[in-house]
Amino acid sequence: MNPFSRQDGELLAENVRLNDIADNVGTPVYVYSKGYFESRYRALEAALAPLDARICYAVKANSNLSVLRCFQVLGAGFDIVSGGELQRVLAAGGRPETVVFSGVGKSEAEMDFALKLGIGCFNVESDQELDRLSRRAALLGRVAPVSVRVNPNVDARTHPYISTGLKTSKFGVPAAEAEAMYQRASADPALEVTGIDCHIGSQIASAEPLLEALDSLLELASRLKSQGIGLRHLDLGGGLGVRYNDEPDFDLDTYGEALKHKLRGSGLQLVLEPGRYLVANGGVLLTRVEYLKPAAEDGRSFAIVDAGMNDLIRPALYQAWHGIEPVNPAAEDARRDHWDIVGPVCESGDFLAHDRDLALAPGDLLAVGSAGAYGMVQSSNYNSRPRPAEVMVENGRFRLIRRRENSRELLALEKDLDG
Ligand SMILES: *Cc1c(COP(=O)(O)O)cnc(C)c1O
């Protein structure tokens, strides 16, 4: 399902006019299709059936409360990486027992918060973290459910900044070390061993590296079983890739079939933690052209728009490619060129796209594609710019799900100017 289509040359989201949204809410604004999120979730669910599987949506991909609610209603659990994300899950109506807590740096306060709520599982990433978790649980009179995040040393063959499964990565522990951690955990009354997990990276194009990781987790699980340490679930993380430009969309059927084959008879519940796959192509960032600066001699041509790297940092941070389309047919006076689409932020790294063949005029509304994942969540106030608004489209209508910040809010936390 592609929720973005054209009618009489004008780009719509689920039949809602993007022009209307921009006129009502202003720009820059993120626009999401709820129907798309639902269809992706259901497709993943269908590909895994009839496995005993739980989909824990990775909150960090898009943590707007209305997005979390959408997945909560569909029956998802949640993969979180901070106490703040846990607050969001609760605020969206998510149940703590459906939550898995990942991340290399869980603080004592975050552990205590999650222990008191009774979350589903702590995905532990180091020896010292296991010790801390045991101490906090004992102190609170709780038993912490634990899984060890194994680093299976497989190459996810993706961008180095989003590759997490090689032994050079800060994430997880090598299998041999994990085994020793399991032995300690199973003897510790404050800990309950429940599963095993990994997450080898993001934007992974094919099932193979994930299945390689699965093999190594299954091998460790069976070694543990022979030592009397039984596991209930196996969590393969997220990482399923999506199409930004001409990449193939991740082949769910191949992945689903292989998972069923490999997990048959294991008695393990499968947990997945997809983020990007569920939301990336369900969102666009709308931005307006402020100025055009056509090339002088052999220079570059710049279209300066009202969204910058503070609103969408992926191009600057990962050299990520996002499609850019004018929402409306080109005006008569539009200027055709190879444009660098750049923001107002005072950094040369502030760009959304390079060298796009487009006919543009000032005031044109542009849709930056594939902006549903790792967009708004990575926005900042750099250059004292208020963060953009967010809108959800559903059933032929749109609603504001997060209003734009204002400049008063930007100053609100600062005080005591003269000491
Ligand atoms: C980021 C992250 C995910 C989600 O990754 P996607 O590529 O968006 O699916 C899942 N699990 C963990 C531990 C993560 O850090």
Coordinates of N, CA and C in Angstrom, one line a residue, residues 56-238:
C56 N 7.1 -6.3 18.9 CA 7.4 -5.2 19.8 C 7.9 -4.0 19.0
Y57 N 7.0 -3.1 18.7 CA 7.3 -1.9 17.9 C 8.5 -1.1 18.6
A58 N 9.5 -0.8 17.8 CA 10.6 -0.1 18.3 C 10.3 1.4 18.4
V59 N 10.0 1.8 19.6 CA 9.4 3.2 19.9 C 10.3 4.3 19.3
K60 N 11.7 4.0 19.3 CA 12.5 5.1 18.9 C 12.4 5.6 17.5
A61 N 11.8 4.7 16.6 CA 11.6 5.0 15.2 C 10.6 6.2 15.0
N62 N 9.5 6.2 15.8 CA 8.6 7.3 15.8 C 7.7 7.1 17.1
S63 N 8.0 8.1 18.0 CA 7.4 7.9 19.3 C 6.2 8.7 19.6
N64 N 5.6 9.3 18.6 CA 4.4 10.1 18.9 C 3.4 9.3 19.5
L65 N 2.7 9.8 20.5 CA 1.7 9.0 21.3 C 0.6 8.4 20.4
S66 N 0.2 9.2 19.4 CA -0.8 8.6 18.5 C -0.3 7.5 17.7
V67 N 0.9 7.5 17.3 CA 1.5 6.4 16.6 C 1.6 5.1 17.5
L68 N 2.1 5.4 18.8 CA 2.1 4.3 19.7 C 0.8 3.7 20.0
R69 N -0.2 4.6 20.1 CA -1.6 4.1 20.3 C -2.1 3.2 19.2
C70 N -1.7 3.6 17.9 CA -2.1 2.9 16.8 C -1.6 1.4 16.9
F71 N -0.3 1.3 17.3 CA 0.2 -0.1 17.4 C -0.3 -0.8 18.6
Q72 N -0.5 -0.1 19.7 CA -1.1 -0.7 20.9 C -2.4 -1.4 20.5
V73 N -3.3 -0.6 19.8 CA -4.6 -1.1 19.5 C -4.5 -2.4 18.6
L74 N -3.4 -2.4 17.7 CA -3.2 -3.5 16.8 C -2.7 -4.8 17.6
G75 N -2.3 -4.6 18.9 CA -1.9 -5.7 19.7 C -0.4 -5.8 19.8
A76 N 0.3 -4.7 19.4 CA 1.8 -4.8 19.5 C 2.3 -4.6 21.0
G77 N 3.5 -5.2 21.2 CA 4.2 -4.8 22.4 C 5.2 -3.7 22.0
F78 N 6.1 -3.3 22.9 CA 7.0 -2.2 22.6 C 8.4 -2.5 23.0
D79 N 9.4 -2.1 22.1 CA 10.8 -2.1 22.4 C 11.2 -0.7 22.8
I80 N 11.7 -0.5 24.0 CA 12.1 0.8 24.4 C 13.6 0.9 24.7
V81 N 14.1 2.1 24.7 CA 15.6 2.3 25.0 C 15.8 3.3 26.1
S82 N 14.7 3.8 26.7 CA 14.9 4.7 27.8 C 13.7 4.8 28.7
G83 N 13.8 5.4 29.9 CA 12.7 5.6 30.7 C 11.7 6.5 30.1
G84 N 12.1 7.5 29.4 CA 11.2 8.4 28.7 C 10.3 7.7 27.7
E85 N 10.9 6.7 27.0 CA 10.1 5.9 26.1 C 9.1 5.1 26.8
L86 N 9.5 4.6 28.0 CA 8.5 3.8 28.8 C 7.3 4.7 29.2
Q87 N 7.6 6.0 29.6 CA 6.6 6.9 29.9 C 5.6 7.1 28.8
R88 N 6.2 7.1 27.6 CA 5.4 7.3 26.4 C 4.4 6.1 26.2
V89 N 5.0 4.9 26.3 CA 4.2 3.7 26.1 C 3.0 3.7 27.1
L90 N 3.3 4.0 28.4 CA 2.2 4.1 29.3 C 1.2 5.1 29.0
A91 N 1.6 6.3 28.5 CA 0.7 7.4 28.2 C -0.2 7.0 27.0
A92 N 0.4 6.1 26.1 CA -0.4 5.6 25.0 C -1.3 4.4 25.3
G93 N -1.2 4.0 26.5 CA -2.1 2.9 26.9 C -1.5 1.5 26.8
G94 N -0.1 1.5 26.5 CA 0.6 0.2 26.4 C 0.7 -0.5 27.8
R95 N 0.7 -1.8 27.8 CA 0.9 -2.6 29.0 C 2.3 -2.9 29.3
P96 N 2.8 -2.6 30.5 CA 4.2 -2.9 30.8 C 4.7 -4.3 30.5
E97 N 3.8 -5.3 30.7 CA 4.3 -6.6 30.5 C 4.6 -6.9 29.0
T98 N 4.2 -6.0 28.1 CA 4.5 -6.2 26.7 C 5.8 -5.5 26.3
V99 N 6.5 -4.9 27.2 CA 7.6 -4.1 26.9 C 8.9 -4.8 27.1
V100 N 9.8 -4.7 26.1 CA 11.2 -5.2 26.3 C 12.1 -3.9 26.3
F101 N 13.1 -3.9 27.2 CA 13.9 -2.7 27.4 C 15.3 -3.0 26.9
S102 N 15.7 -2.4 25.8 CA 17.0 -2.5 25.2 C 17.8 -1.3 25.6
G103 N 19.1 -1.3 25.2 CA 20.0 -0.2 25.4 C 21.2 -0.5 26.3
V104 N 22.3 0.1 25.9 CA 23.6 -0.2 26.6 C 23.8 0.6 27.9
G105 N 22.9 1.6 28.2 CA 23.3 2.5 29.3 C 22.1 2.7 30.3
K106 N 21.4 1.6 30.6 CA 20.2 1.8 31.5 C 20.7 2.3 32.8
S107 N 20.1 3.4 33.3 CA 20.4 4.0 34.6 C 19.7 3.3 35.7
E108 N 20.1 3.5 37.0 CA 19.4 2.9 38.1 C 18.0 3.4 38.1
A109 N 17.8 4.7 37.9 CA 16.4 5.2 37.9 C 15.5 4.5 36.9
E110 N 16.1 4.3 35.7 CA 15.3 3.7 34.6 C 15.0 2.2 35.0
M111 N 16.0 1.5 35.6 CA 15.7 0.2 36.0 C 14.6 0.1 37.0
D112 N 14.7 1.0 38.0 CA 13.8 1.0 39.1 C 12.3 1.2 38.6
F113 N 12.2 2.2 37.7 CA 10.9 2.5 37.1 C 10.4 1.3 36.4
A114 N 11.2 0.7 35.6 CA 10.7 -0.5 34.8 C 10.4 -1.7 35.7
L115 N 11.3 -1.9 36.8 CA 11.0 -3.0 37.7 C 9.7 -2.9 38.4
K116 N 9.5 -1.6 38.9 CA 8.2 -1.4 39.7 C 7.0 -1.6 38.8
L117 N 7.1 -1.3 37.5 CA 6.0 -1.5 36.6 C 5.8 -2.9 36.2
G118 N 6.9 -3.7 36.3 CA 6.8 -5.1 35.9 C 6.8 -5.3 34.4
I119 N 7.9 -4.7 33.7 CA 8.0 -4.9 32.3 C 8.3 -6.3 31.9
G120 N 8.1 -6.6 30.6 CA 8.2 -8.0 30.2 C 9.6 -8.5 30.2
C121 N 10.6 -7.7 29.8 CA 12.0 -8.2 29.8 C 13.0 -7.1 29.7
F122 N 14.1 -7.3 30.4 CA 15.3 -6.4 30.3 C 16.3 -7.1 29.3
N123 N 16.6 -6.5 28.2 CA 17.6 -7.0 27.3 C 18.9 -6.4 27.8
V124 N 19.7 -7.3 28.5 CA 20.9 -6.8 29.2 C 22.1 -6.9 28.2
E125 N 22.9 -5.8 28.2 CA 23.9 -5.7 27.2 C 25.4 -5.8 27.8
S126 N 25.5 -6.0 29.1 CA 26.9 -6.2 29.6 C 26.8 -6.9 31.0
D127 N 27.9 -7.4 31.4 CA 28.2 -8.0 32.6 C 27.8 -7.1 33.8
Q128 N 28.3 -5.8 33.7 CA 28.0 -4.9 34.8 C 26.6 -4.5 34.9
E129 N 25.9 -4.5 33.7 CA 24.5 -4.2 33.7 C 23.7 -5.3 34.4
L130 N 24.1 -6.5 34.2 CA 23.5 -7.6 34.8 C 23.6 -7.5 36.4
D131 N 24.8 -7.1 36.8 CA 25.0 -6.9 38.3 C 24.1 -5.8 38.8
R132 N 24.1 -4.7 38.1 CA 23.2 -3.6 38.6 C 21.8 -4.0 38.6
L133 N 21.3 -4.7 37.6 CA 19.9 -5.1 37.5 C 19.6 -6.0 38.7
S134 N 20.5 -6.9 39.0 CA 20.3 -7.9 40.1 C 20.2 -7.1 41.4
R135 N 21.1 -6.1 41.6 CA 21.1 -5.3 42.9 C 19.8 -4.5 43.0
R136 N 19.4 -3.9 41.9 CA 18.2 -3.0 42.0 C 16.9 -3.9 42.2
A137 N 16.9 -5.0 41.6 CA 15.7 -5.9 41.8 C 15.7 -6.4 43.2
A138 N 16.8 -6.8 43.8 CA 16.9 -7.3 45.1 C 16.4 -6.2 46.1
L139 N 16.9 -5.0 45.9 CA 16.6 -3.9 46.7 C 15.1 -3.6 46.7
L140 N 14.5 -3.8 45.6 CA 13.0 -3.5 45.5 C 12.2 -4.7 45.8
G141 N 12.8 -5.8 46.0 CA 12.0 -7.0 46.3 C 11.3 -7.6 45.1
R142 N 12.0 -7.4 43.9 CA 11.4 -7.9 42.7 C 12.3 -8.9 42.0
V143 N 11.8 -9.6 41.1 CA 12.6 -10.5 40.3 C 12.6 -9.9 38.8
A144 N 13.8 -9.7 38.3 CA 13.9 -9.0 37.0 C 13.9 -10.1 35.9
P145 N 13.0 -10.0 34.9 CA 13.1 -10.9 33.8 C 14.2 -10.5 32.9
V146 N 15.1 -11.4 32.5 CA 16.3 -11.0 31.7 C 16.5 -11.9 30.5
S147 N 17.0 -11.2 29.5 CA 17.5 -11.8 28.3 C 18.9 -11.1 28.1
V148 N 19.8 -11.9 27.5 CA 21.1 -11.3 27.2 C 21.2 -10.9 25.7
R149 N 21.6 -9.7 25.5 CA 21.7 -9.3 24.1 C 23.1 -9.8 23.5
V150 N 23.0 -10.8 22.6 CA 24.2 -11.4 22.1 C 24.6 -10.7 20.9
N151 N 25.9 -10.4 20.8 CA 26.4 -9.9 19.6 C 27.0 -11.0 18.7
P152 N 26.2 -11.4 17.7 CA 26.6 -12.6 16.9 C 27.7 -12.4 15.9
N153 N 28.3 -11.2 15.9 CA 29.4 -10.9 15.0 C 29.0 -11.3 13.5
V154 N 27.8 -10.8 13.1 CA 27.5 -10.9 11.7 C 27.4 -9.5 11.1
D155 N 27.7 -9.4 9.8 CA 27.7 -8.1 9.2 C 26.3 -7.8 8.6
A156 N 25.7 -6.8 9.1 CA 24.3 -6.5 8.6 C 24.4 -5.9 7.2
R157 N 25.6 -5.6 6.7 CA 25.8 -5.0 5.4 C 24.9 -3.7 5.2
T158 N 25.0 -2.8 6.1 CA 24.2 -1.6 6.0 C 25.2 -0.4 6.4
H159 N 24.7 0.8 6.5 CA 25.5 1.9 6.9 C 26.2 1.7 8.2
P160 N 27.5 2.0 8.3 CA 28.2 1.8 9.6 C 27.6 2.4 10.8
Y161 N 26.9 3.5 10.7 CA 26.3 4.1 11.9 C 25.1 3.3 12.4
I162 N 24.5 2.5 11.5 CA 23.3 1.7 12.0 C 23.6 0.2 11.9
S163 N 24.9 -0.1 11.9 CA 25.3 -1.5 12.0 C 25.7 -1.8 13.4
T164 N 25.1 -2.8 14.1 CA 25.3 -3.0 15.5 C 25.7 -4.4 15.9
G165 N 25.9 -5.3 14.9 CA 26.1 -6.7 15.2 C 27.5 -7.2 15.0
L166 N 28.4 -6.3 14.7 CA 29.8 -6.7 14.6 C 30.5 -6.6 15.9
K167 N 31.6 -7.4 16.1 CA 32.2 -7.4 17.4 C 32.9 -6.0 17.7
T168 N 33.0 -5.1 16.7 CA 33.5 -3.8 17.0 C 32.5 -2.9 17.5
S169 N 31.2 -3.3 17.6 CA 30.1 -2.5 18.1 C 30.0 -2.4 19.6
K170 N 29.5 -1.3 20.1 CA 29.3 -1.2 21.6 C 28.1 -2.1 22.1
F171 N 27.3 -2.6 21.2 CA 26.1 -3.3 21.6 C 26.3 -4.8 21.9
G172 N 25.6 -5.3 22.9 CA 25.6 -6.7 23.1 C 26.9 -7.3 23.6
V173 N 26.9 -8.6 23.8 CA 28.1 -9.3 24.3 C 28.4 -10.5 23.4
P174 N 29.6 -11.0 23.3 CA 29.9 -12.1 22.5 C 29.3 -13.4 23.1
A175 N 29.0 -14.4 22.3 CA 28.3 -15.6 22.7 C 28.9 -16.2 24.0
A176 N 30.2 -16.3 24.0 CA 30.9 -17.0 25.1 C 30.7 -16.3 26.4
E177 N 30.7 -15.0 26.3 CA 30.5 -14.1 27.5 C 29.0 -14.2 27.9
A178 N 28.2 -14.3 26.9 CA 26.7 -14.4 27.2 C 26.4 -15.7 28.0
E179 N 27.1 -16.7 27.6 CA 26.9 -18.0 28.3 C 27.2 -17.9 29.8
A180 N 28.3 -17.3 30.1 CA 28.7 -17.1 31.5 C 27.7 -16.2 32.2
M181 N 27.2 -15.2 31.5 CA 26.2 -14.4 32.2 C 24.9 -15.1 32.5
Y182 N 24.5 -16.0 31.6 CA 23.3 -16.8 31.8 C 23.5 -17.7 33.0
Q183 N 24.7 -18.3 33.1 CA 25.0 -19.2 34.3 C 24.8 -18.4 35.6
R184 N 25.4 -17.2 35.6 CA 25.3 -16.4 36.8 C 23.8 -16.0 37.1
A185 N 23.1 -15.6 36.0 CA 21.7 -15.1 36.1 C 20.8 -16.2 36.6
S186 N 21.1 -17.4 36.1 CA 20.1 -18.5 36.5 C 20.3 -18.9 38.0
A187 N 21.5 -18.6 38.5 CA 21.7 -18.9 39.9 C 21.3 -17.8 40.9
D188 N 20.8 -16.7 40.3 CA 20.6 -15.4 41.1 C 19.1 -15.3 41.3
P189 N 18.7 -15.3 42.6 CA 17.2 -15.3 42.9 C 16.6 -14.0 42.5
A190 N 17.3 -12.9 42.3 CA 16.7 -11.6 41.9 C 16.5 -11.6 40.4
L191 N 17.0 -12.6 39.7 CA 16.9 -12.6 38.2 C 16.1 -13.8 37.7
E192 N 15.4 -13.6 36.7 CA 14.7 -14.8 36.1 C 15.1 -14.8 34.6
V193 N 15.8 -15.8 34.1 CA 16.2 -15.9 32.7 C 14.9 -16.2 31.9
T194 N 14.6 -15.3 31.0 CA 13.4 -15.6 30.1 C 13.7 -15.8 28.7
G195 N 14.8 -15.1 28.2 CA 15.0 -15.2 26.7 C 16.4 -14.9 26.3
I196 N 16.6 -14.7 25.0 CA 17.8 -14.4 24.4 C 17.5 -13.4 23.3
D197 N 18.4 -12.4 23.0 CA 18.1 -11.4 22.0 C 19.3 -11.0 21.3
C198 N 19.0 -10.3 20.1 CA 20.1 -9.6 19.4 C 19.4 -8.6 18.5
H199 N 20.2 -7.6 18.0 CA 19.7 -6.6 17.1 C 20.9 -6.2 16.3
I200 N 21.0 -6.7 15.1 CA 22.3 -6.6 14.4 C 22.5 -5.3 13.5
G201 N 21.4 -4.5 13.5 CA 21.5 -3.3 12.7 C 20.2 -2.9 12.1
S202 N 20.2 -1.9 11.3 CA 19.0 -1.3 10.7 C 19.1 -1.2 9.2
Q203 N 18.0 -1.0 8.6 CA 17.9 -0.9 7.1 C 18.7 -2.1 6.5
I204 N 18.4 -3.3 6.9 CA 19.0 -4.5 6.4 C 18.2 -4.9 5.2
A205 N 18.9 -5.2 4.1 CA 18.2 -5.4 2.8 C 17.6 -6.8 2.7
S206 N 18.2 -7.8 3.2 CA 17.7 -9.2 3.0 C 17.7 -10.0 4.3
A207 N 17.1 -11.1 4.2 CA 16.9 -11.9 5.4 C 18.2 -12.6 5.9
E208 N 19.1 -12.8 4.9 CA 20.3 -13.6 5.3 C 21.1 -13.3 6.5
P209 N 21.5 -12.0 6.7 CA 22.3 -11.7 7.9 C 21.4 -12.0 9.2
L210 N 20.1 -11.7 9.1 CA 19.3 -11.9 10.3 C 19.2 -13.4 10.6
L211 N 19.1 -14.2 9.5 CA 19.0 -15.7 9.7 C 20.3 -16.3 10.2
E212 N 21.4 -15.7 9.8 CA 22.7 -16.1 10.3 C 22.8 -15.8 11.8
A213 N 22.3 -14.6 12.2 CA 22.2 -14.3 13.6 C 21.3 -15.3 14.4
L214 N 20.2 -15.6 13.8 CA 19.3 -16.6 14.4 C 20.0 -17.9 14.7
D215 N 20.7 -18.4 13.7 CA 21.4 -19.6 13.9 C 22.3 -19.6 15.1
S216 N 23.0 -18.5 15.2 CA 24.0 -18.4 16.3 C 23.2 -18.3 17.7
L217 N 22.1 -17.6 17.7 CA 21.3 -17.6 18.9 C 20.7 -19.0 19.3
L218 N 20.3 -19.7 18.3 CA 19.7 -21.0 18.5 C 20.7 -22.0 19.1
E219 N 22.0 -21.8 18.5 CA 23.0 -22.7 19.0 C 23.3 -22.4 20.5
L220 N 23.4 -21.1 20.9 CA 23.6 -20.8 22.3 C 22.4 -21.3 23.1
A221 N 21.2 -21.1 22.6 CA 20.0 -21.5 23.4 C 20.0 -23.0 23.6
S222 N 20.5 -23.8 22.7 CA 20.5 -25.2 22.9 C 21.7 -25.6 23.8
R223 N 22.8 -24.9 23.8 CA 23.8 -25.2 24.8 C 23.3 -24.9 26.2
L224 N 22.6 -23.8 26.3 CA 22.1 -23.4 27.6 C 21.1 -24.5 28.1
K225 N 20.3 -24.9 27.2 CA 19.3 -25.9 27.6 C 19.9 -27.2 28.1
S226 N 21.1 -27.6 27.5 CA 21.8 -28.8 28.0 C 22.4 -28.5 29.4
Q227 N 22.5 -27.3 29.8 CA 23.0 -27.0 31.1 C 21.8 -26.7 32.1
G228 N 20.6 -27.0 31.6 CA 19.4 -26.8 32.5 C 18.9 -25.4 32.5
I229 N 19.4 -24.5 31.6 CA 18.9 -23.2 31.5 C 17.9 -23.0 30.4
G230 N 16.6 -23.1 30.7 CA 15.6 -23.0 29.6 C 15.2 -21.6 29.3
L231 N 15.0 -21.3 28.0 CA 14.5 -20.0 27.6 C 13.1 -20.1 27.1
R232 N 12.4 -19.0 27.3 CA 11.0 -19.0 26.8 C 10.9 -18.2 25.4
H233 N 11.7 -17.2 25.2 CA 11.6 -16.5 24.0 C 12.9 -16.2 23.3
L234 N 12.9 -16.0 22.0 CA 14.0 -15.6 21.3 C 13.7 -14.3 20.5
D235 N 14.4 -13.2 20.8 CA 14.1 -11.9 20.2 C 15.2 -11.6 19.2
L236 N 14.8 -11.5 17.9 CA 15.7 -11.3 16.8 C 15.9 -9.8 16.5
G237 N 15.3 -8.9 17.3 CA 15.5 -7.5 17.0 C 14.7 -7.0 15.8
G238 N 15.0 -5.8 15.4 CA 14.3 -5.2 14.2 C 15.3 -5.2 13.0

